[in-house]
GROMACS .gro file of C-alpha atoms in nm:
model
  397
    1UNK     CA    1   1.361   1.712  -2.091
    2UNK     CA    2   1.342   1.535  -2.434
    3UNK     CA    3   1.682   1.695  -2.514
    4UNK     CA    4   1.776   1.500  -2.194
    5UNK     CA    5   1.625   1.128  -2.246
    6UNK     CA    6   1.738   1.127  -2.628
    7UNK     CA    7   2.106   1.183  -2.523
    8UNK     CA    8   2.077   0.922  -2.214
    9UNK     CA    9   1.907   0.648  -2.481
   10UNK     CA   10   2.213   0.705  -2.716
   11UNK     CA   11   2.466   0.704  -2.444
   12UNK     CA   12   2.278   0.335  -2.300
   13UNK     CA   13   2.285   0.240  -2.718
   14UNK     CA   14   2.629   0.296  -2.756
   15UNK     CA   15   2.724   0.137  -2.435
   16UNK     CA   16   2.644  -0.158  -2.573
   17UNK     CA   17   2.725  -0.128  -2.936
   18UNK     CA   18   3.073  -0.061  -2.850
   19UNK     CA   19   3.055  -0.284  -2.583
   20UNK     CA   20   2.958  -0.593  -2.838
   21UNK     CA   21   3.193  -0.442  -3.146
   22UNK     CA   22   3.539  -0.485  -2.866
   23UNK     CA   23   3.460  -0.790  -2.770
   24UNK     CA   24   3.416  -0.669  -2.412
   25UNK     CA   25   3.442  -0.906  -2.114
   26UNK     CA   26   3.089  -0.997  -1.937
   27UNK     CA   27   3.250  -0.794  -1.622
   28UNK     CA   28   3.336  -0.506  -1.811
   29UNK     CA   29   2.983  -0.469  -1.961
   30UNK     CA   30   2.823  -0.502  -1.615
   31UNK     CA   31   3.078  -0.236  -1.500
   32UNK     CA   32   3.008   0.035  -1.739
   33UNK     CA   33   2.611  -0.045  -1.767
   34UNK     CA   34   2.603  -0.056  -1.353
   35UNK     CA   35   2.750   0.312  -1.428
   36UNK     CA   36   2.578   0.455  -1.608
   37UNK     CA   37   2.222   0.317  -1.436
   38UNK     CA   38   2.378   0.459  -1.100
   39UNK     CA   39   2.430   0.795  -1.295
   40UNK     CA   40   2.080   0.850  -1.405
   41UNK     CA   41   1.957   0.695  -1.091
   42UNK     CA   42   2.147   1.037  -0.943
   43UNK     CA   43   1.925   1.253  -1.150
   44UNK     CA   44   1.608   1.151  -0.966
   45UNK     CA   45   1.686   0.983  -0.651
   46UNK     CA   46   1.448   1.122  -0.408
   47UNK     CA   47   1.159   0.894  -0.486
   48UNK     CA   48   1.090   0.601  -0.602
   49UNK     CA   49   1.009   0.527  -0.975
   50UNK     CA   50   0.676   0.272  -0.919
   51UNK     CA   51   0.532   0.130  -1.231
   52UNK     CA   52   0.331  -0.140  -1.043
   53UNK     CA   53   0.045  -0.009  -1.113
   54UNK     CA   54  -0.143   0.333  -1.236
   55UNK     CA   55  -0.316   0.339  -0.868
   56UNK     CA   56  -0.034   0.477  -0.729
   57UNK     CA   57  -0.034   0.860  -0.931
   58UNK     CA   58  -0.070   1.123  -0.696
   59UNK     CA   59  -0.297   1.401  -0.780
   60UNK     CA   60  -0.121   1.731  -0.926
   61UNK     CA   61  -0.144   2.109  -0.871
   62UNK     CA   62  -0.423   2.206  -1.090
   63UNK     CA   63  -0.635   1.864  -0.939
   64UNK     CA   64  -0.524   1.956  -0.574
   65UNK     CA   65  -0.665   2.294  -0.639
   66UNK     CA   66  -1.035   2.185  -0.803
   67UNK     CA   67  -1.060   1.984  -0.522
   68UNK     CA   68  -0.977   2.250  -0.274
   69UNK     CA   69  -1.221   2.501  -0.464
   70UNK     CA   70  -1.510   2.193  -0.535
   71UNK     CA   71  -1.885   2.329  -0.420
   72UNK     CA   72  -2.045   2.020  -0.187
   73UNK     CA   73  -2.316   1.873  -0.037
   74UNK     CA   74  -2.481   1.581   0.099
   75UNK     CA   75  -2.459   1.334  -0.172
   76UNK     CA   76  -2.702   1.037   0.013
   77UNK     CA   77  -2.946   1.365  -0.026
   78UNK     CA   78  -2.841   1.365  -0.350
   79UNK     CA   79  -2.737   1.784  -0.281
   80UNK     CA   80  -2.346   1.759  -0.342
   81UNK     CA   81  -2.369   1.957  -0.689
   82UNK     CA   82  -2.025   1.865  -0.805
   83UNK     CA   83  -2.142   1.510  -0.774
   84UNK     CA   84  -2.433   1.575  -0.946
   85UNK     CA   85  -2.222   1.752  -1.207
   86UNK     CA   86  -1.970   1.418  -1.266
   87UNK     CA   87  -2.233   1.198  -1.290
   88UNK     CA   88  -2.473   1.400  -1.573
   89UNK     CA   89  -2.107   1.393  -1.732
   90UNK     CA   90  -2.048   1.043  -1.747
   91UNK     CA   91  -2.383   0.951  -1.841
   92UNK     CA   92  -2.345   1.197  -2.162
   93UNK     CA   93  -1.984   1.060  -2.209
   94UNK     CA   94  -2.105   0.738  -2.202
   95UNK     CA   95  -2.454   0.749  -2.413
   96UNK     CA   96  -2.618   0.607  -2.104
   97UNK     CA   97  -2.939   0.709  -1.950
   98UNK     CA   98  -2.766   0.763  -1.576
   99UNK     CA   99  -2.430   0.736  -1.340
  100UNK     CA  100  -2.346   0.679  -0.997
  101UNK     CA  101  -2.009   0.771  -0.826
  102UNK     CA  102  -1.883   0.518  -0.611
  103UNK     CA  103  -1.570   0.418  -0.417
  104UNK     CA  104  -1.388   0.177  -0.618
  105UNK     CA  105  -1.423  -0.043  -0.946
  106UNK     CA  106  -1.473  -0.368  -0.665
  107UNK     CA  107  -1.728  -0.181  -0.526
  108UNK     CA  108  -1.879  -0.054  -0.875
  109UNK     CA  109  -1.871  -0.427  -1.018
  110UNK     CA  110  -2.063  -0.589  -0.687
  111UNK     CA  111  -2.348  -0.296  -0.704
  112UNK     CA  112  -2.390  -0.385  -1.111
  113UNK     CA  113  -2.421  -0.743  -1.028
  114UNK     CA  114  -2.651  -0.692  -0.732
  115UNK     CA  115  -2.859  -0.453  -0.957
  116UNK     CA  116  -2.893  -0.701  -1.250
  117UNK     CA  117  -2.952  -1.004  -1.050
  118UNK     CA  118  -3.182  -1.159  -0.732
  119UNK     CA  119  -3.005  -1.370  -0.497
  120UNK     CA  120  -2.965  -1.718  -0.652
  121UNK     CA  121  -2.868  -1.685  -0.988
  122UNK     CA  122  -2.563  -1.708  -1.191
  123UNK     CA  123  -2.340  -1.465  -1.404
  124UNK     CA  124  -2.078  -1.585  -1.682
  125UNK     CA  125  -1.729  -1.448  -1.655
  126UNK     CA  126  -1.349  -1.535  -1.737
  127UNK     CA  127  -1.145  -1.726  -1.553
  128UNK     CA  128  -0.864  -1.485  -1.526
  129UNK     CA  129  -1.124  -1.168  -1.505
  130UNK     CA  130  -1.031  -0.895  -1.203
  131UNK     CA  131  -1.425  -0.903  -1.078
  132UNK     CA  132  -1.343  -1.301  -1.060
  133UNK     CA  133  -1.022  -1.359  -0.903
  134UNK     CA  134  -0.925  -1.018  -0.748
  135UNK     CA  135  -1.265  -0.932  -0.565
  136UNK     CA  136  -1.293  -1.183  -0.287
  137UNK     CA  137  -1.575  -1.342  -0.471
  138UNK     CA  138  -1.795  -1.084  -0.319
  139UNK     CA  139  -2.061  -1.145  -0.581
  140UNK     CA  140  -2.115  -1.503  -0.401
  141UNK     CA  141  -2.066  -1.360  -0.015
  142UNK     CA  142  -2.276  -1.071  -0.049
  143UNK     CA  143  -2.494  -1.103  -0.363
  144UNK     CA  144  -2.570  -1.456  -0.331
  145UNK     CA  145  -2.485  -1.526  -0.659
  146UNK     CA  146  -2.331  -1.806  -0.853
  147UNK     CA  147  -2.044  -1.799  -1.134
  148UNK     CA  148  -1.964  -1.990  -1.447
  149UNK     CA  149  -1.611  -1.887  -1.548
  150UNK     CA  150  -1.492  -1.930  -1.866
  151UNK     CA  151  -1.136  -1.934  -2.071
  152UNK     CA  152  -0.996  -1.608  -2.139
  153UNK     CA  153  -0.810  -1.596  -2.427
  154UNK     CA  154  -0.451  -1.377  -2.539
  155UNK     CA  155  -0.621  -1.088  -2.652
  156UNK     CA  156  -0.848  -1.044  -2.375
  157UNK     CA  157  -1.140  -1.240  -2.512
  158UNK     CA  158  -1.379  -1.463  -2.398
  159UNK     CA  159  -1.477  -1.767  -2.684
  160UNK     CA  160  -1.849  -1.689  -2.794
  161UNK     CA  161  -1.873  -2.112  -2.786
  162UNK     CA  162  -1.788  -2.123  -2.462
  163UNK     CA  163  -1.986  -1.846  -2.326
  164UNK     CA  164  -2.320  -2.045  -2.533
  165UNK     CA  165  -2.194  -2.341  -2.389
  166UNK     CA  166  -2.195  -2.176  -2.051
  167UNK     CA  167  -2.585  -2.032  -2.045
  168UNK     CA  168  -2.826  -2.257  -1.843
  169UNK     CA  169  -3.134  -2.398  -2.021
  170UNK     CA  170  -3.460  -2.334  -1.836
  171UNK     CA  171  -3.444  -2.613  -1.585
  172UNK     CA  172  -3.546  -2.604  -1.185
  173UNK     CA  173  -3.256  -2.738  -1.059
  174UNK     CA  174  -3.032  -2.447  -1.201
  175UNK     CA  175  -2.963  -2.163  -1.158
  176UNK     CA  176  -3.043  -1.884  -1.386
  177UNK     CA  177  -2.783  -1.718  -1.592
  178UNK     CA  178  -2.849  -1.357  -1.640
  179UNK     CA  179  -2.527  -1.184  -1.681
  180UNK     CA  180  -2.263  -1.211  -1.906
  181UNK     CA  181  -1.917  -1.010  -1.784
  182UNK     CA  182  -1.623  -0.880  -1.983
  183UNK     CA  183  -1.323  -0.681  -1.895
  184UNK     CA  184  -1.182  -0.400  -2.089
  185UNK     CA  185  -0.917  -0.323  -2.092
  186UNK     CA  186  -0.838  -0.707  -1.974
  187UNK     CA  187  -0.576  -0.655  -1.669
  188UNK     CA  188  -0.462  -0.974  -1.685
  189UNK     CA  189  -0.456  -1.044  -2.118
  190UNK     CA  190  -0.149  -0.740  -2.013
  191UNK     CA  191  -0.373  -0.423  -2.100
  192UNK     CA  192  -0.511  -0.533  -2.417
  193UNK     CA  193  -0.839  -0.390  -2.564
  194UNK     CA  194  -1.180  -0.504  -2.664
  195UNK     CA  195  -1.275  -0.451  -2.994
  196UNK     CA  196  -1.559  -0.275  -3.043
  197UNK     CA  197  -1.702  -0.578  -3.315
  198UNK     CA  198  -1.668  -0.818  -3.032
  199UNK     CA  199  -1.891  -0.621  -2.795
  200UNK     CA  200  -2.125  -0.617  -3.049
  201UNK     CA  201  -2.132  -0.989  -3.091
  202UNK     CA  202  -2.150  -1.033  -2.722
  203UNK     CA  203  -2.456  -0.789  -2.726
  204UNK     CA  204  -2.619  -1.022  -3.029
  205UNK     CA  205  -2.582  -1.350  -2.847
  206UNK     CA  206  -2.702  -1.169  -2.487
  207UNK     CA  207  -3.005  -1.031  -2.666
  208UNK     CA  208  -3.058  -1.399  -2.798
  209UNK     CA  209  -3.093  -1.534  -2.447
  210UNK     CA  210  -3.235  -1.278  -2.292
  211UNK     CA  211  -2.924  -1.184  -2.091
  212UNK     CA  212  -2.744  -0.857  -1.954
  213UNK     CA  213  -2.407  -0.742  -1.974
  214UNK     CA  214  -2.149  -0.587  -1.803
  215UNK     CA  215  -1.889  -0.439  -1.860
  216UNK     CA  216  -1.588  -0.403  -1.558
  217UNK     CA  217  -1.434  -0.103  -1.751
  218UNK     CA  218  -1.120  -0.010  -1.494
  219UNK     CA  219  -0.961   0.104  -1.758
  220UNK     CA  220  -1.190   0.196  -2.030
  221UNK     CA  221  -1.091   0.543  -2.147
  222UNK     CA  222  -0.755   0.366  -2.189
  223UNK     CA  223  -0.903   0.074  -2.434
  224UNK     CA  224  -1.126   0.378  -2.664
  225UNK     CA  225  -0.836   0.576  -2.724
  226UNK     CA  226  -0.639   0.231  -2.817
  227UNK     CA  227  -0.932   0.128  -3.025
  228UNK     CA  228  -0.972   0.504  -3.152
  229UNK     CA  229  -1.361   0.510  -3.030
  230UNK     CA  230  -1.558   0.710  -2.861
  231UNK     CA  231  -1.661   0.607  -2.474
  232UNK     CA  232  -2.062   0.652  -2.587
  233UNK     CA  233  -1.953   0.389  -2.913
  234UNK     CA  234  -1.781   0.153  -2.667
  235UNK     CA  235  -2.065   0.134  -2.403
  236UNK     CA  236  -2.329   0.114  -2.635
  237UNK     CA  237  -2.333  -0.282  -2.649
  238UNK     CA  238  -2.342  -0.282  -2.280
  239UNK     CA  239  -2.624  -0.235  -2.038
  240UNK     CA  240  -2.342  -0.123  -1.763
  241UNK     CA  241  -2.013  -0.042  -1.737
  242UNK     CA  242  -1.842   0.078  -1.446
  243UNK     CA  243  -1.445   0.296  -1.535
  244UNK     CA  244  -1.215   0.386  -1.261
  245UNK     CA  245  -1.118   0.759  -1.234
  246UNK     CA  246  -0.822   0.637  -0.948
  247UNK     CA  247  -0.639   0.384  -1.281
  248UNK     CA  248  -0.519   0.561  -1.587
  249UNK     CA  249  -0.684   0.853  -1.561
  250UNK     CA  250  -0.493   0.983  -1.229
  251UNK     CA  251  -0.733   1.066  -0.974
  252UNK     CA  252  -0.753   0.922  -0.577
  253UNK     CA  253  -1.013   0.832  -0.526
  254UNK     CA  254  -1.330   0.712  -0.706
  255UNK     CA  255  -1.515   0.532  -0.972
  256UNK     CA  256  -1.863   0.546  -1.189
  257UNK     CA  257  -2.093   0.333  -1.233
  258UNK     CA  258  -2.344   0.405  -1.554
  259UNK     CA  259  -2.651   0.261  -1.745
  260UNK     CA  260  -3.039   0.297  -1.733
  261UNK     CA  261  -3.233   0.494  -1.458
  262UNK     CA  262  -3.386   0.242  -1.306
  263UNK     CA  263  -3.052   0.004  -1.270
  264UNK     CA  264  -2.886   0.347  -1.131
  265UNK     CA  265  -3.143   0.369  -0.872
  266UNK     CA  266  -3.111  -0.003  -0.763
  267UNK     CA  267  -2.762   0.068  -0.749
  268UNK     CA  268  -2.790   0.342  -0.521
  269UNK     CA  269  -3.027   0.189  -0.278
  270UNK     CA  270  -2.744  -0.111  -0.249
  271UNK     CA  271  -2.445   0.129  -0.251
  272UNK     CA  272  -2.653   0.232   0.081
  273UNK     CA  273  -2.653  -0.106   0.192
  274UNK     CA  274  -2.295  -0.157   0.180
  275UNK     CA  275  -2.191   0.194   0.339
  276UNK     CA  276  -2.090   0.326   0.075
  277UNK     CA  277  -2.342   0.653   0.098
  278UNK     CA  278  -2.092   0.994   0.050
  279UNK     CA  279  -2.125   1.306   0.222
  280UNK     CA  280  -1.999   1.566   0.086
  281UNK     CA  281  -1.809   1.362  -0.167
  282UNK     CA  282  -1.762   1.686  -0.408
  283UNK     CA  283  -1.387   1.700  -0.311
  284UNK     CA  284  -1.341   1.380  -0.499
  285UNK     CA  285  -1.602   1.453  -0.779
  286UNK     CA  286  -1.375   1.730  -0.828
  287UNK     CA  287  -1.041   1.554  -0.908
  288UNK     CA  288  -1.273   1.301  -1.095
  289UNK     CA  289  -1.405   1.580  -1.309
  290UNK     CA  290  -1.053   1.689  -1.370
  291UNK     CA  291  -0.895   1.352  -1.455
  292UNK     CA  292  -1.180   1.313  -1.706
  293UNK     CA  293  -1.069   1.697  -1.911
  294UNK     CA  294  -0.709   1.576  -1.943
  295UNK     CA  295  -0.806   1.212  -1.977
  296UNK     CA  296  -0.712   1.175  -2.345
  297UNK     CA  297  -0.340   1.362  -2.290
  298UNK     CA  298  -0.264   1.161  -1.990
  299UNK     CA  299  -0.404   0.819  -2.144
  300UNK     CA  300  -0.203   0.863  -2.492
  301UNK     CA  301   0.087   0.981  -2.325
  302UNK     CA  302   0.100   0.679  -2.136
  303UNK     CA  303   0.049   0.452  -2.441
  304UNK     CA  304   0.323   0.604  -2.581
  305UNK     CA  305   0.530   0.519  -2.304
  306UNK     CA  306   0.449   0.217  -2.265
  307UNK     CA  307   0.558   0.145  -2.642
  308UNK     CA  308   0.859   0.305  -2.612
  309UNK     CA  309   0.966   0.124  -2.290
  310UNK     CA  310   0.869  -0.204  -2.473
  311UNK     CA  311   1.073  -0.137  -2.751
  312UNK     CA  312   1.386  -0.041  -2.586
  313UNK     CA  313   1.374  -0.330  -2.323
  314UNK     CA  314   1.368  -0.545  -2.642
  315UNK     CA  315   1.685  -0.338  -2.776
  316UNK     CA  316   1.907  -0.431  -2.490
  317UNK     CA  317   1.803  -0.775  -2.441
  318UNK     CA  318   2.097  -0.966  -2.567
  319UNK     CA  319   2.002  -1.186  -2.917
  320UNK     CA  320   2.109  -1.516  -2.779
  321UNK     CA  321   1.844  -1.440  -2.464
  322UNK     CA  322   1.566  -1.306  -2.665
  323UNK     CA  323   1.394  -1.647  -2.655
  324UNK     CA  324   1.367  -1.615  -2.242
  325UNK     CA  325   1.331  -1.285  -2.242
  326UNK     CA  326   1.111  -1.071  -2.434
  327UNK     CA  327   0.803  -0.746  -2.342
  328UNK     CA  328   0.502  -0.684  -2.551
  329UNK     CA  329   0.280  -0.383  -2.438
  330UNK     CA  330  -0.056  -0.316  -2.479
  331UNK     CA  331  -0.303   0.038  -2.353
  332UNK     CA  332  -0.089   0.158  -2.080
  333UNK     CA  333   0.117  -0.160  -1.930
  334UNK     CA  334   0.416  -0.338  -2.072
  335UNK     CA  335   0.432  -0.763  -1.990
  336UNK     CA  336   0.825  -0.846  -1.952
  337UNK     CA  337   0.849  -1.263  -1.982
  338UNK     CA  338   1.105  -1.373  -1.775
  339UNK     CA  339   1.220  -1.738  -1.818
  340UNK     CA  340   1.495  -1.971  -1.638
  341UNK     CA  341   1.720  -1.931  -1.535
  342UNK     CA  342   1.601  -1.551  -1.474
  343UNK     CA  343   1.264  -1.527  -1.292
  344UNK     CA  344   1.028  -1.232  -1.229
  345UNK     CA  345   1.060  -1.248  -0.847
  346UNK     CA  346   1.482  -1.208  -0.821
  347UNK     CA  347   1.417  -0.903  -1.112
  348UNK     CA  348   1.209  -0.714  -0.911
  349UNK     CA  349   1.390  -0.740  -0.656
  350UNK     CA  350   1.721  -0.640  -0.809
  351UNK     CA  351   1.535  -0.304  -1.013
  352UNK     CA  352   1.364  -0.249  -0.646
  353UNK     CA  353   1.712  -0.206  -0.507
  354UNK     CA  354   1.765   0.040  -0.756
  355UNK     CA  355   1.470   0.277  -0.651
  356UNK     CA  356   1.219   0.061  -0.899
  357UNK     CA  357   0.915  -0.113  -0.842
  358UNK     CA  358   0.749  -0.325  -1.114
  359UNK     CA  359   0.506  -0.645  -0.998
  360UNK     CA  360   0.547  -1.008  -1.092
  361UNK     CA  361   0.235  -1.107  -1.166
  362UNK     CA  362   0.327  -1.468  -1.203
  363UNK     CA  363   0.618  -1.768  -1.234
  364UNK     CA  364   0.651  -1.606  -1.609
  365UNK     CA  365   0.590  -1.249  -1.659
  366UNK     CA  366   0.617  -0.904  -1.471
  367UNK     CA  367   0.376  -0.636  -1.508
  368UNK     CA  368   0.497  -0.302  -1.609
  369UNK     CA  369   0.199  -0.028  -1.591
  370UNK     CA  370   0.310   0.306  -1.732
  371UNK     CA  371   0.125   0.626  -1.524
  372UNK     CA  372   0.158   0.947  -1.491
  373UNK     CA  373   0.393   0.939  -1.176
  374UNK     CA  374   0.695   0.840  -1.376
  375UNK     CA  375   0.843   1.035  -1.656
  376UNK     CA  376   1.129   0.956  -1.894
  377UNK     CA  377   1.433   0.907  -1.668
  378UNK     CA  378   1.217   0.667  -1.475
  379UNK     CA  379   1.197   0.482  -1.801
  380UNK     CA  380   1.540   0.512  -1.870
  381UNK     CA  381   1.657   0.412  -1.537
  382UNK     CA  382   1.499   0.095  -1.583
  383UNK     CA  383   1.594   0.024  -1.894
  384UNK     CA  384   1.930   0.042  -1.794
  385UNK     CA  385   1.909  -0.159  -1.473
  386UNK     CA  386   1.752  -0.422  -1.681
  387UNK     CA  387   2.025  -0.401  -1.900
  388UNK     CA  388   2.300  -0.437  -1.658
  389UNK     CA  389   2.088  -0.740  -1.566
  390UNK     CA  390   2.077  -0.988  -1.811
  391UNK     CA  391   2.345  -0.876  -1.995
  392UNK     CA  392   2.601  -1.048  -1.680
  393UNK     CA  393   2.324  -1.308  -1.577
  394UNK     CA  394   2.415  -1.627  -1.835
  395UNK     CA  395   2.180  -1.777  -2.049
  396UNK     CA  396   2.116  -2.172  -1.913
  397UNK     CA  397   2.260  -2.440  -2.047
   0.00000   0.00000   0.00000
């Protein structure tokens, strides 16, 4: 309960402001913090608390039960009517002309860049984007199609120079550019959000050079309610965007892919290609359907988590660490940097031990993705095992 998680956070706060205000040994502090962590731990110890990602949310009652009562068909017929039904929704939610339900966001992404593209030419993309570095390439093995990548900067955002820069003139040696690819929210950039002006500018400079864009939108119902949009305002700069119902919003399985009718259609006939026809996919369409009605309780609720987890891990960090150690969140996820002579591999670790599972995502930083599996006392056991942490752990030097 609330009642619950306020007392806990005051009992961690003064912990350590008594703690600091008795001049209490480093032992002693790791004593009483090791405590009380092992305490709330009690509370909730028959799972584990996993904030690795917001794949890992199992579906509720209420979803288990749409899916259980879903009406299906044949969907490579196109005769599964909850199917049907999930797609006409998405391509209302999203102002677009057409949807297609599909697998996964890798799988979403290849059929958009198949469908935009003949074998032989080249799409523009960042350097740190998911569709780049976390998909196999798949674009090049199965699309036949080249990449120029290009920086990505903090806030998610790809340099308009660079992208110019990065379009091929007219020449028969190269290839031809014809798709330029963002990411929003960017995974990597730690959750942050696209702004809806920058779209727009990406749209302007496309239209200049007669380009496409895409749009890998894993997360995009997280990045409009950050942004305070609406989905249709969002997509409207992009001629497709594929969002994952299996990410923030909470379903199993599933993602959508939407844009014109025509694009749609190509992307069906390669969605065949690669096996990816459904049956009688309606069971999934269902929980889809579902995640989407609750979509804008489940997404804020997670934002707010994510800000409050954020703040507090910068409460307990001790002042003369703060320089090593510090989180900044962003959507739905929460980056911890982790400097020497800490480092994000023996921390996860060490909160893993303690029924926690966060990712390092590299020698620096640890990803923390709030979902809708873990709850308050899941946040505050972390906070507290971090606390117990680096408050005994010396600063170097």
């Amino acid at each position: 309960s609330m009642l619950a998680h306020d007392c806990s956070s005051m009992r961690l706060a003064c912990i350590l402001r008594v703690a600091s205000r008795s001049g209490c040994s480093h032992r002693c502090l790791r004593s009483c913090l090791l405590m009380y962590s092992t305490c709330l731990q009690s509370f909730n110890s028959d799972k584990l608390a996993d904030f690795r990602s917001d794949t890992v949310t199992k579906p509720c009652s209420g979803m288990r039960q749409a899916m259980f009562d879903a009406l299906v068909g044949d969907d490579v017929y196109e005769e599964d009517p909850t199917v049907n039904e999930l797609e006409r929704k998405c391509a209302e939610l999203f102002g677009k002309e057409s949807a297609l339900f599909v697998v996964s966001g890798t799988m979403g992404n290849l059929l958009s860049i198949m469908s935009h593209t003949e074998r032989g030419d080249e799409i523009i993309v960042g350097r740190t984007s998911h569709l780049h570095r976390w998909e196999q390439g798949n674009y090049a093995r199965l699309a036949g199609v080249s990449a120029t990548t290009v920086p990505v900067l903090d806030d998610g955002t790809l340099p308009l120079d660079e992208i110019e820069l990065a379009i091929r003139v007219d020449d028969i040696h190269m290839p031809r550019t014809r798709v330029i690819c963002i990411e929003n929210t960017h995974n990597y950039a730690g959750g942050k959000s696209i702004p809806l002006e920058y779209l727009k500018e990406i749209r302007k400079l496309a239209d200049a050079h007669n380009l496409l864009v895409h749009v890998d939108g894993a997360r995009f119902y997280n990045a409009a309610v950050d942004l305070g949009v609406s989905i249709a305002e969002l997509a409207q700069p992009a001629d497709s965007v594929t969002m994952c119902f299996s990410k923030g919003l909470g379903a199993p399985v599933g993602s959508i892919i939407v844009g014109n009718a025509d694009f749609i259609h190509r992307c069906r006939r390669h969605r065949k290609s690669l096996g990816g026809g459904w049956r009688q996919a309606g069971i999934l369409a269902a929980a889809a359907i579902y995640a989407l009605e609750h979509a804008s309780t489940t997404v804020s609720n997670d934002h707010h988590n994510a800000q409050y987890l954020c703040k507090l891990l910068n409460e307990v960090t001790p002042r003369e660490k703060g320089d090593i150690l510090f989180a900044k969140s962003a959507t739905n996820m929460v980056l911890l940097t982790v400097l020497p002579p800490f480092s994000p591999g023996d921390m996860a670790k060490m909160l893993k031990e303690r029924g926690i599972l966060v990712m390092p995502i590299d020698e620096k930083r640890i990803r923390i993705v709030l979902n809708n599996g873990v709850g308050k006392t899941d946040i505050d056991n972390l906070v507290s095992a971090y606390a117990a942490y680096v408050n005994f752990t010396p600063k170097a030097g």
